[in-house]
XYZ file of N, CA, C and O in Angstrom:
724
model
N 39.066 -9.956 53.427
C 39.709 -11.096 53.782
C 41.117 -11.134 52.817
O 42.018 -11.456 53.460
N 41.078 -10.614 51.710
C 42.384 -10.358 51.021
C 43.363 -9.517 51.660
O 44.448 -10.086 51.560
N 42.937 -8.352 52.160
C 43.857 -7.621 52.869
C 44.720 -8.395 53.843
O 45.887 -8.350 54.020
N 44.057 -9.167 54.845
C 44.568 -10.014 55.817
C 45.539 -11.005 55.176
O 46.689 -11.030 55.735
N 45.203 -11.682 54.319
C 46.174 -12.583 53.730
C 47.169 -12.045 53.123
O 48.260 -12.762 53.173
N 47.030 -11.019 52.313
C 48.071 -10.269 51.633
C 49.180 -9.972 52.655
O 50.443 -9.984 52.557
N 48.589 -9.136 53.523
C 49.660 -8.494 54.648
C 50.387 -9.515 55.159
O 51.331 -9.431 55.708
N 49.371 -10.582 55.609
C 50.079 -11.679 56.543
C 51.228 -12.457 55.530
O 52.311 -12.674 56.191
N 51.030 -12.429 54.351
C 51.939 -13.233 53.405
C 53.019 -12.265 53.419
O 54.452 -12.848 53.427
N 53.196 -11.044 53.262
C 54.167 -10.281 53.224
C 54.978 -10.122 54.555
O 56.071 -10.227 54.532
N 54.327 -10.009 55.584
C 55.054 -10.038 56.851
C 55.789 -11.489 57.164
O 56.969 -11.462 57.567
N 54.959 -12.479 56.762
C 55.705 -13.771 56.895
C 56.948 -13.958 55.931
O 58.079 -14.636 56.381
N 56.756 -13.446 54.885
C 57.786 -13.576 53.912
C 59.054 -12.708 54.434
O 60.146 -13.290 54.095
N 58.713 -11.629 54.929
C 60.038 -10.758 55.318
C 60.583 -11.597 56.456
O 61.935 -11.650 56.544
N 59.957 -11.900 57.398
C 60.482 -12.972 58.456
C 61.573 -14.103 57.878
O 62.478 -14.267 58.095
N 60.764 -14.904 56.988
C 61.469 -15.969 56.538
C 62.839 -15.538 55.652
O 63.845 -16.110 55.650
N 62.623 -14.401 54.991
C 63.809 -13.722 54.168
C 65.026 -13.387 55.063
O 65.944 -13.722 54.666
N 64.582 -12.981 56.283
C 65.606 -12.655 57.251
C 66.362 -13.921 57.488
O 67.503 -13.732 58.227
N 65.910 -14.967 57.482
C 66.560 -15.958 57.862
C 67.668 -16.604 56.855
O 68.454 -17.324 57.007
N 67.337 -15.948 55.666
C 68.228 -16.330 54.384
C 69.289 -15.227 54.075
O 70.455 -15.498 53.603
N 69.005 -14.031 54.551
C 69.757 -12.849 54.201
C 69.813 -11.934 55.454
O 68.919 -11.729 56.165
N 71.090 -11.220 55.522
C 70.983 -10.189 56.520
C 69.926 -9.114 56.416
O 69.764 -8.485 55.065
N 69.412 -8.764 57.311
C 68.197 -7.699 57.465
C 68.558 -6.385 56.730
O 67.750 -6.083 55.825
N 69.807 -6.132 56.794
C 70.261 -4.706 56.202
C 70.362 -4.938 54.669
O 70.221 -3.852 54.051
N 70.349 -6.043 54.026
C 70.570 -6.290 52.694
C 69.288 -6.511 51.895
O 69.142 -6.452 50.692
N 68.379 -6.509 52.677
C 66.772 -6.902 52.092
C 66.334 -5.614 51.703
O 66.049 -4.608 52.257
N 65.774 -5.922 50.443
C 65.060 -4.767 49.721
C 63.586 -5.205 49.326
O 63.126 -6.237 49.510
N 62.977 -4.141 49.057
C 61.149 -4.334 48.744
C 61.366 -5.224 47.429
O 60.535 -6.316 47.426
N 62.332 -5.074 46.502
C 62.300 -5.878 45.307
C 62.520 -7.477 45.618
O 61.809 -8.309 45.248
N 63.474 -7.701 46.563
C 63.763 -9.206 47.167
C 62.489 -9.599 47.661
O 62.027 -10.872 47.674
N 61.902 -8.726 48.643
C 60.568 -9.220 49.227
C 59.499 -9.500 48.397
O 59.028 -10.525 48.505
N 59.356 -8.805 47.422
C 58.033 -8.948 46.544
C 58.381 -10.148 45.675
O 57.391 -10.985 45.503
N 59.451 -10.197 45.388
C 60.021 -11.491 44.512
C 59.779 -12.865 45.423
O 59.153 -14.040 44.923
N 60.347 -12.772 46.460
C 60.090 -13.900 47.587
C 58.797 -14.296 47.831
O 58.389 -15.344 48.074
N 58.011 -13.176 48.086
C 56.496 -13.237 48.490
C 55.620 -13.733 47.211
O 54.637 -14.259 47.440
N 56.150 -13.312 45.993
C 55.345 -13.713 44.742
C 54.055 -12.769 44.449
O 53.141 -13.105 44.136
N 54.518 -11.540 44.900
C 53.623 -10.579 44.395
C 54.093 -9.437 43.771
O 55.249 -9.424 43.470
N 53.125 -8.451 43.256
C 53.777 -7.606 42.232
C 54.096 -6.224 43.102
O 53.825 -6.194 44.307
N 54.837 -5.365 42.757
C 55.246 -4.156 43.434
C 54.093 -3.331 43.668
O 54.133 -2.904 44.874
N 53.034 -3.327 42.842
C 52.011 -2.486 43.035
C 51.188 -3.156 44.140
O 50.658 -2.559 45.184
N 51.153 -4.450 44.278
C 50.355 -4.960 45.546
C 51.003 -4.738 46.745
O 50.429 -4.254 47.699
N 52.469 -4.681 46.792
C 53.199 -4.379 47.937
C 53.049 -3.027 48.339
O 52.465 -2.620 49.399
N 52.929 -1.903 47.494
C 52.776 -0.585 47.777
C 51.339 -0.269 47.989
O 50.851 0.867 48.571
N 50.084 -1.175 47.683
C 48.881 -0.878 48.006
C 48.834 -0.999 49.814
O 47.889 -0.471 50.257
N 49.754 -1.885 50.137
C 49.569 -2.196 51.809
C 50.621 -1.119 52.539
O 50.504 -0.933 53.568
N 51.725 -1.178 51.953
C 53.026 -0.477 52.715
C 53.815 0.356 51.749
O 53.647 0.259 50.545
N 54.188 1.481 52.330
C 55.111 2.304 51.559
C 56.810 2.056 51.536
O 57.551 2.264 50.690
N 57.079 1.173 52.784
C 58.583 0.713 52.544
C 58.368 -0.645 53.545
O 57.458 -0.928 54.144
N 59.806 -1.043 53.899
C 59.991 -2.091 54.719
C 59.962 -1.674 55.986
O 59.367 -2.596 56.987
N 60.021 -0.475 56.470
C 59.763 -0.154 57.960
C 58.253 -0.332 58.323
O 58.153 -0.775 59.466
N 57.411 0.043 57.587
C 56.016 -0.138 57.771
C 55.712 -1.657 58.034
O 54.846 -2.134 58.830
N 56.413 -2.555 57.222
C 56.107 -3.937 57.549
C 56.511 -4.329 58.940
O 55.909 -4.711 59.623
N 57.883 -3.897 59.245
C 58.352 -4.068 60.437
C 57.373 -3.444 61.588
O 57.136 -4.123 62.715
N 56.888 -2.399 61.414
C 56.041 -1.737 62.402
C 54.762 -2.575 62.551
O 54.215 -2.558 63.586
N 54.231 -3.075 61.417
C 52.947 -3.913 61.767
C 53.333 -5.262 62.345
O 52.545 -5.680 63.162
N 54.777 -5.856 62.106
C 55.195 -7.014 62.944
C 55.163 -6.644 64.411
O 54.860 -7.414 65.045
N 55.543 -5.353 64.646
C 55.558 -5.099 66.079
C 54.329 -5.098 66.535
O 54.358 -5.728 67.789
N 53.545 -4.305 66.101
C 52.144 -4.455 66.485
C 51.478 -5.765 66.813
O 50.800 -6.044 67.672
N 51.800 -6.757 65.851
C 51.293 -8.092 65.927
C 51.798 -8.779 67.173
O 51.082 -9.393 67.904
N 53.323 -8.790 67.235
C 53.966 -9.327 68.505
C 53.443 -8.769 69.966
O 53.466 -9.407 70.790
N 53.324 -7.453 69.950
C 52.942 -6.695 71.179
C 51.525 -7.330 71.544
O 51.052 -7.611 72.660
N 50.656 -7.256 70.551
C 49.344 -7.525 70.816
C 49.286 -9.072 71.178
O 48.610 -9.351 72.325
N 49.826 -9.904 70.719
C 49.991 -11.291 71.010
C 50.552 -11.511 72.338
O 50.156 -12.506 73.192
N 51.792 -10.802 72.782
C 52.226 -10.569 74.193
C 51.164 -10.449 75.031
O 51.106 -10.753 76.309
N 50.199 -9.402 74.753
C 49.312 -8.960 75.677
C 48.117 -9.629 75.963
O 47.290 -9.424 76.888
N 47.964 -10.468 74.997
C 46.558 -11.289 74.992
C 46.749 -12.797 74.669
O 46.564 -13.232 73.478
N 47.523 -13.205 75.655
C 48.010 -14.663 75.607
C 47.232 -15.895 75.404
O 46.964 -16.679 74.750
N 45.985 -15.647 76.190
C 44.845 -16.543 76.247
C 43.770 -16.095 75.360
O 43.469 -14.976 75.386
N 43.228 -16.880 74.330
C 42.513 -16.394 73.346
C 41.129 -16.612 73.731
O 40.222 -15.941 73.329
N 40.796 -17.515 74.421
C 39.415 -17.793 74.951
C 39.120 -18.146 76.418
O 39.720 -19.042 76.897
N 38.684 -17.278 77.022
C 38.179 -15.962 76.776
C 39.383 -15.033 76.615
O 40.317 -15.234 77.329
N 39.352 -13.918 75.941
C 40.469 -12.919 75.877
C 40.753 -12.241 77.192
O 39.905 -11.711 78.008
N 42.018 -12.728 77.665
C 42.461 -12.434 79.007
C 43.711 -11.644 78.801
O 44.618 -11.991 78.128
N 43.638 -10.348 79.247
C 44.877 -9.462 79.484
C 46.011 -9.894 80.199
O 45.783 -10.517 81.390
N 47.326 -9.758 79.688
C 48.291 -10.340 80.479
C 48.456 -9.709 81.903
O 48.188 -8.650 82.032
N 48.845 -10.356 83.036
C 48.827 -9.973 84.369
C 49.987 -10.702 85.007
O 50.230 -11.827 84.653
N 50.678 -9.844 85.886
C 51.729 -10.564 86.538
C 51.398 -11.344 87.828
O 52.102 -12.130 88.355
N 50.031 -11.466 87.925
C 49.498 -12.286 89.210
C 49.200 -13.612 88.836
O 49.007 -14.309 89.718
N 49.444 -13.853 87.636
C 49.162 -15.303 87.022
C 50.313 -16.225 86.571
O 50.780 -15.702 85.604
N 50.910 -17.006 87.370
C 52.037 -17.793 86.923
C 51.877 -18.568 85.566
O 52.778 -18.524 84.760
N 50.583 -18.848 85.506
C 50.521 -19.681 84.116
C 50.682 -18.740 82.884
O 51.288 -19.005 81.909
N 50.161 -17.537 83.148
C 50.362 -16.640 81.957
C 52.008 -16.046 81.834
O 52.458 -15.865 80.784
N 52.677 -16.097 83.034
C 53.925 -15.874 83.101
C 54.624 -16.863 82.244
O 55.581 -16.465 81.235
N 54.337 -18.176 82.257
C 54.999 -19.433 81.524
C 54.534 -19.116 80.098
O 55.331 -19.470 79.208
N 53.267 -18.915 79.945
C 52.863 -18.642 78.439
C 53.655 -17.588 77.805
O 54.094 -17.873 76.686
N 53.757 -16.600 78.575
C 54.573 -15.481 77.894
C 55.984 -15.678 77.730
O 56.458 -15.422 76.404
N 56.642 -16.397 78.557
C 58.031 -16.968 78.326
C 57.945 -17.869 77.130
O 58.827 -17.712 76.394
N 56.947 -18.743 76.940
C 56.905 -19.768 75.839
C 57.075 -18.838 74.611
O 57.547 -19.314 73.543
N 55.904 -17.971 74.470
C 55.753 -16.884 73.328
C 57.031 -16.366 72.829
O 57.458 -16.440 71.744
N 57.583 -15.688 73.866
C 58.965 -15.034 73.613
C 60.094 -15.835 72.951
O 60.779 -15.622 72.111
N 60.147 -17.270 73.596
C 60.984 -18.103 73.119
C 60.734 -18.633 71.545
O 61.607 -18.664 70.876
N 59.363 -18.849 71.244
C 59.088 -19.047 69.969
C 59.293 -18.036 69.026
O 59.626 -18.302 67.725
N 59.269 -16.635 69.653
C 59.552 -15.596 68.696
C 60.368 -14.722 68.697
O 60.715 -13.675 68.445
N 61.467 -15.381 69.358
C 62.718 -14.794 69.558
C 63.391 -14.454 68.239
O 64.218 -13.341 68.491
N 63.488 -15.082 67.178
C 64.202 -14.868 66.073
C 63.409 -13.366 65.586
O 64.223 -12.356 65.118
N 62.053 -13.343 65.628
C 61.279 -12.106 65.075
C 61.712 -10.891 65.972
O 61.952 -9.812 65.622
N 61.670 -11.137 67.472
C 61.851 -10.271 68.297
C 63.468 -9.397 68.007
O 63.838 -8.213 68.031
N 64.611 -10.611 67.640
C 65.643 -10.112 67.443
C 65.668 -9.548 66.203
O 66.561 -8.268 65.870
N 65.149 -9.581 65.098
C 65.036 -8.872 63.980
C 64.280 -7.452 64.093
O 64.765 -6.508 63.539
N 63.426 -7.365 64.878
C 62.636 -6.073 65.225
C 63.798 -5.125 65.924
O 63.596 -3.998 65.828
N 64.502 -5.611 66.814
C 65.323 -4.925 67.527
C 66.544 -4.562 66.676
O 67.558 -3.502 67.130
N 66.845 -5.209 65.594
C 67.894 -4.828 64.558
C 67.825 -3.408 64.150
O 66.630 -2.946 63.971
N 68.862 -2.695 63.942
C 68.622 -1.278 63.453
C 68.023 -1.172 61.999
O 67.392 -0.046 61.759
N 67.925 -2.166 61.446
C 66.981 -2.159 60.244
C 65.639 -2.798 60.393
O 64.830 -2.908 59.393
N 65.188 -3.166 61.660
C 63.931 -3.536 62.005
C 63.119 -2.396 62.267
O 63.116 -1.462 61.608
N 62.369 -2.568 63.370
C 61.436 -1.366 63.797
C 62.229 -0.461 64.680
O 62.222 -0.987 65.843
N 62.424 0.719 64.661
C 63.225 1.447 65.493
C 62.245 1.890 66.816
O 63.042 2.174 68.012
N 61.135 1.626 66.698
C 60.252 1.940 67.894
C 59.768 0.710 68.528
O 59.246 0.736 69.767
N 60.319 -0.627 68.179
C 59.884 -1.656 68.968
C 60.263 -1.572 70.387
O 59.416 -1.866 71.315
N 61.491 -1.438 70.832
C 61.976 -1.335 72.038
C 61.174 -0.390 72.907
O 60.716 -0.755 74.112
N 60.958 0.659 72.588
C 60.287 1.739 73.372
C 58.748 1.225 73.698
O 58.144 1.300 74.492
N 58.132 0.815 72.538
C 56.923 0.246 72.568
C 56.662 -1.040 73.514
O 55.548 -0.849 74.234
N 57.627 -1.766 73.533
C 57.594 -2.952 74.391
C 57.616 -2.484 75.809
O 57.046 -3.094 76.681
N 58.752 -1.612 76.098
C 58.982 -1.081 77.425
C 57.719 -0.254 77.871
O 57.044 -0.616 78.956
N 56.874 0.451 76.980
C 55.721 1.156 77.384
C 54.534 0.164 77.554
O 53.683 0.215 78.617
N 54.519 -0.994 76.902
C 53.638 -2.041 77.332
C 53.745 -2.582 78.493
O 52.642 -2.801 79.328
N 55.058 -3.107 78.829
C 55.243 -3.481 80.090
C 55.108 -2.562 81.112
O 54.541 -3.247 82.229
N 55.276 -1.218 80.846
C 55.019 -0.391 82.053
C 53.458 -0.324 82.381
O 53.266 -0.252 83.499
N 52.777 -0.457 81.364
C 51.265 -0.410 81.534
C 50.722 -1.419 82.368
O 49.886 -1.553 83.089
N 51.487 -2.885 81.930
C 51.057 -3.694 82.862
C 51.342 -4.040 84.049
O 50.398 -4.111 85.257
N 52.600 -3.393 84.402
C 53.102 -3.200 85.801
C 52.373 -2.220 86.437
O 51.884 -2.435 87.689
N 51.973 -1.096 85.952
C 51.289 0.056 86.484
C 49.766 -0.556 86.589
O 49.134 -0.136 87.916
N 49.327 -1.275 85.951
C 47.753 -1.604 86.259
C 47.933 -2.594 87.527
O 47.107 -2.348 88.384
N 48.906 -3.426 87.660
C 49.111 -4.386 88.782
C 49.374 -3.439 90.015
O 48.584 -3.603 91.014
N 50.187 -2.386 89.962
C 50.192 -1.501 91.197
C 48.945 -0.660 91.491
O 48.661 -0.306 92.713
N 48.354 -0.225 90.377
C 47.273 0.420 90.656
C 46.098 -0.299 91.047
O 45.197 0.208 92.235
N 45.972 -1.680 90.924
C 45.037 -2.349 91.486
C 45.185 -2.713 92.881
O 44.211 -2.890 93.542
N 46.550 -2.647 93.299
C 46.786 -2.891 94.732
C 46.718 -1.618 95.450
O 46.912 -1.802 96.717
N 46.607 -0.587 94.654
C 46.495 0.764 95.400
C 47.718 1.282 96.446
O 47.411 1.507 97.707
N 48.685 0.793 96.087
C 49.893 1.195 96.975
C 50.846 2.125 96.256
O 50.827 2.198 95.138
N 51.279 3.116 97.281
C 52.062 4.162 96.854
C 51.128 5.100 96.163
O 50.088 4.984 95.640
N 51.803 6.528 96.251
C 51.104 7.454 95.399
C 51.390 7.397 93.914
O 52.112 6.513 93.490
N 50.457 7.907 93.239
C 50.472 7.788 91.755
C 51.953 8.139 91.120
O 52.378 7.175 90.216
N 52.620 9.283 91.490
C 53.848 9.418 90.932
C 55.020 8.276 91.326
O 55.908 8.089 90.255
N 54.717 7.900 92.357
C 55.913 6.724 92.677
C 55.519 5.507 91.939
O 56.460 4.885 91.471
N 54.212 5.131 91.776
C 53.847 4.263 90.862
C 54.201 4.242 89.569
O 54.836 3.106 88.995
N 54.008 5.410 89.017
C 54.615 5.570 87.850
C 56.156 5.496 87.629
O 56.615 4.726 86.591
N 56.998 5.978 88.337
C 58.403 5.811 88.375
C 58.702 4.231 88.492
O 59.550 3.868 87.836
N 58.236 3.673 89.500
C 58.549 2.282 89.845
C 58.153 1.471 88.586
O 59.134 0.434 88.379
N 56.985 1.537 87.976
C 56.544 0.882 86.894
C 57.475 0.995 85.788
O 57.942 0.122 84.996
N 57.905 2.186 85.439
C 58.975 2.703 84.260
C 60.059 1.877 84.487
O 60.778 1.100 83.633
N 60.590 1.929 85.821
C 62.035 1.428 85.976
C 61.924 -0.166 86.079
O 62.673 -0.770 85.318
N 60.945 -0.810 86.504
C 60.870 -2.140 86.449
C 60.531 -2.509 84.978
O 61.018 -3.767 84.678
N 59.815 -2.028 84.371
C 59.315 -2.385 83.107
C 60.643 -2.414 82.162
O 61.010 -3.400 81.394
N 61.343 -1.095 82.112
C 62.799 -1.363 81.426
C 63.658 -2.513 81.873
O 64.256 -3.104 80.955
N 63.945 -2.512 83.146
C 64.678 -3.606 83.688
C 64.324 -5.025 83.172
O 65.178 -5.724 82.550
N 62.897 -5.245 83.397
C 62.356 -6.446 82.939
C 62.739 -6.717 81.312
O 63.080 -7.988 80.772
N 62.316 -5.925 80.446
C 62.396 -5.972 78.970
C 63.897 -6.234 78.701
O 64.152 -7.099 77.871
N 64.928 -5.354 79.394
C 66.259 -5.457 78.989
C 66.824 -6.847 79.398
O 67.732 -7.683 78.630
N 66.328 -7.284 80.598
C 66.705 -8.686 80.970
C 66.258 -9.779 79.830
O 66.907 -10.741 79.753
N 65.053 -9.529 79.647
C 64.513 -10.593 78.605
C 65.439 -10.690 77.123
O 65.482 -11.612 76.613
N 65.642 -9.345 76.781
C 66.445 -9.140 75.665
C 67.746 -9.826 75.614
O 68.237 -10.585 74.823
N 68.414 -9.528 76.952
C 69.880 -10.400 77.085
C 69.760 -11.747 77.164
O 70.556 -12.434 76.411
N 68.331 -12.470 77.633
C 68.349 -13.655 77.637
C 67.974 -14.253 76.193
O 68.644 -15.431 75.833
N 67.366 -13.299 75.414
C 67.036 -13.910 74.098
C 68.237 -13.807 73.194
O 68.611 -14.914 72.548
N 69.265 -13.129 73.362
C 70.300 -12.800 72.705
C 71.597 -13.858 73.060
O 72.436 -14.385 72.252
N 71.552 -14.071 74.411
C 72.363 -15.342 74.763
C 71.600 -16.765 74.700
O 72.328 -17.758 74.993
N 70.529 -16.630 74.022
C 69.770 -18.056 73.844
C 69.592 -18.746 75.151
O 69.792 -19.998 75.146
N 69.176 -18.053 75.884
C 68.936 -18.575 77.448
C 67.510 -18.484 77.649
O 67.114 -17.633 78.508
N 66.567 -19.424 77.299
C 65.155 -19.181 77.327
C 64.821 -19.448 78.841
O 63.588 -19.124 79.169
N 65.421 -20.352 79.626
C 65.101 -20.474 80.973
C 65.085 -19.019 81.702
O 64.382 -18.805 82.739
N 66.036 -18.308 81.291
C 66.193 -16.971 82.014
C 65.002 -16.111 81.487
O 64.806 -14.972 82.410
N 64.385 -16.187 80.601
C 63.313 -15.368 80.170
C 62.091 -15.447 81.338
O 61.701 -14.620 81.860
N 61.730 -16.906 81.534
C 60.902 -17.172 82.645
C 61.324 -16.636 83.814
O 60.543 -16.065 84.739
N 62.589 -16.884 84.267
C 63.010 -16.418 85.663
C 62.885 -14.916 85.761
O 62.754 -14.330 86.743
N 63.167 -14.226 84.400
C 63.060 -12.650 84.551
C 61.827 -12.392 84.911
O 61.301 -11.450 85.842
N 60.759 -12.941 84.438
C 59.278 -12.736 84.547
C 58.910 -13.015 85.929
O 58.242 -12.100 86.461
N 59.341 -14.147 86.505
C 58.895 -14.658 87.901
C 59.570 -13.386 88.688
O 59.021 -13.303 89.848
N 60.812 -13.141 88.799
C 61.587 -12.307 89.381
C 60.787 -10.706 89.563
O 60.558 -10.246 90.651
N 60.216 -10.517 88.385
C 59.296 -9.253 88.081
C 58.092 -9.373 89.116
O 57.771 -8.663 89.907
N 57.519 -10.632 88.974
C 56.341 -10.935 89.800
C 56.634 -10.851 91.326
O 55.723 -10.132 91.901
N 57.704 -11.533 91.559
C 58.078 -11.147 92.960
C 58.291 -9.891 93.468
O 57.953 -9.539 94.707
N 59.087 -9.273 92.685
C 59.269 -7.774 93.303
C 57.942 -7.075 93.251
O 57.617 -6.363 94.410
N 56.887 -7.211 92.401
C 55.681 -6.777 92.550
C 54.965 -7.114 93.859
O 54.353 -6.224 94.381
N 55.093 -8.311 93.969
C 54.421 -8.903 95.237
C 54.868 -8.240 96.421
O 54.162 -7.923 97.406
N 56.280 -8.103 96.494
C 56.828 -7.566 97.654
C 56.478 -6.093 97.885
O 56.584 -5.606 98.932
N 56.147 -5.374 96.774
C 55.688 -4.148 97.161
C 54.323 -4.041 97.848
O 54.075 -3.132 98.474
N 53.479 -5.106 97.510
C 52.415 -4.928 98.038
C 52.408 -5.346 99.554
O 51.385 -5.082 100.607
N 53.431 -6.057 100.068
C 53.672 -6.255 101.509
C 54.504 -5.557 102.164
O 54.393 -5.593 103.475
N 55.373 -4.806 101.647
C 56.254 -3.707 102.260
C 55.917 -2.510 101.796
O 56.604 -1.754 100.958
N 55.024 -1.912 102.428
C 54.410 -0.231 102.249
C 55.330 0.388 102.925
O 55.547 1.447 103.058
């Protein structure tokens, strides 16, 4: 249990610290002082700040993919309620997403988010059994990248309504694929 609470405290402290200082100026020393832990404790769990950001990335992407906790439901574009929940989640976590996208955040966050979105879209296309496999792969990658980038644009423009409209547009595009073979 100590592992979870210590790592959670470190991650939350890094996020809070980013609200008071530019991300590129934050050091491990500042983080451990802010968190109230020793340097040895920090290094028991992480080797550097990048690893903390990577763990935050994993947390955010997992939370995006499993919005309903009881029962555990994987995200799908076929459920409008899940789209609304995802839009609300992204809105609540937009500061963290911006930090992850920062050059001093997790350099792999964008690619991981696009890949996750591609898997979700591909699962939808595979379930509908439309188009041949290669075309489904290409379509899911194209649509995933476009969806993620439109959401990021909405985050940085602080236009939370556009987050949901982007998700709904993606849903509509996917629906049109199954009706226009």
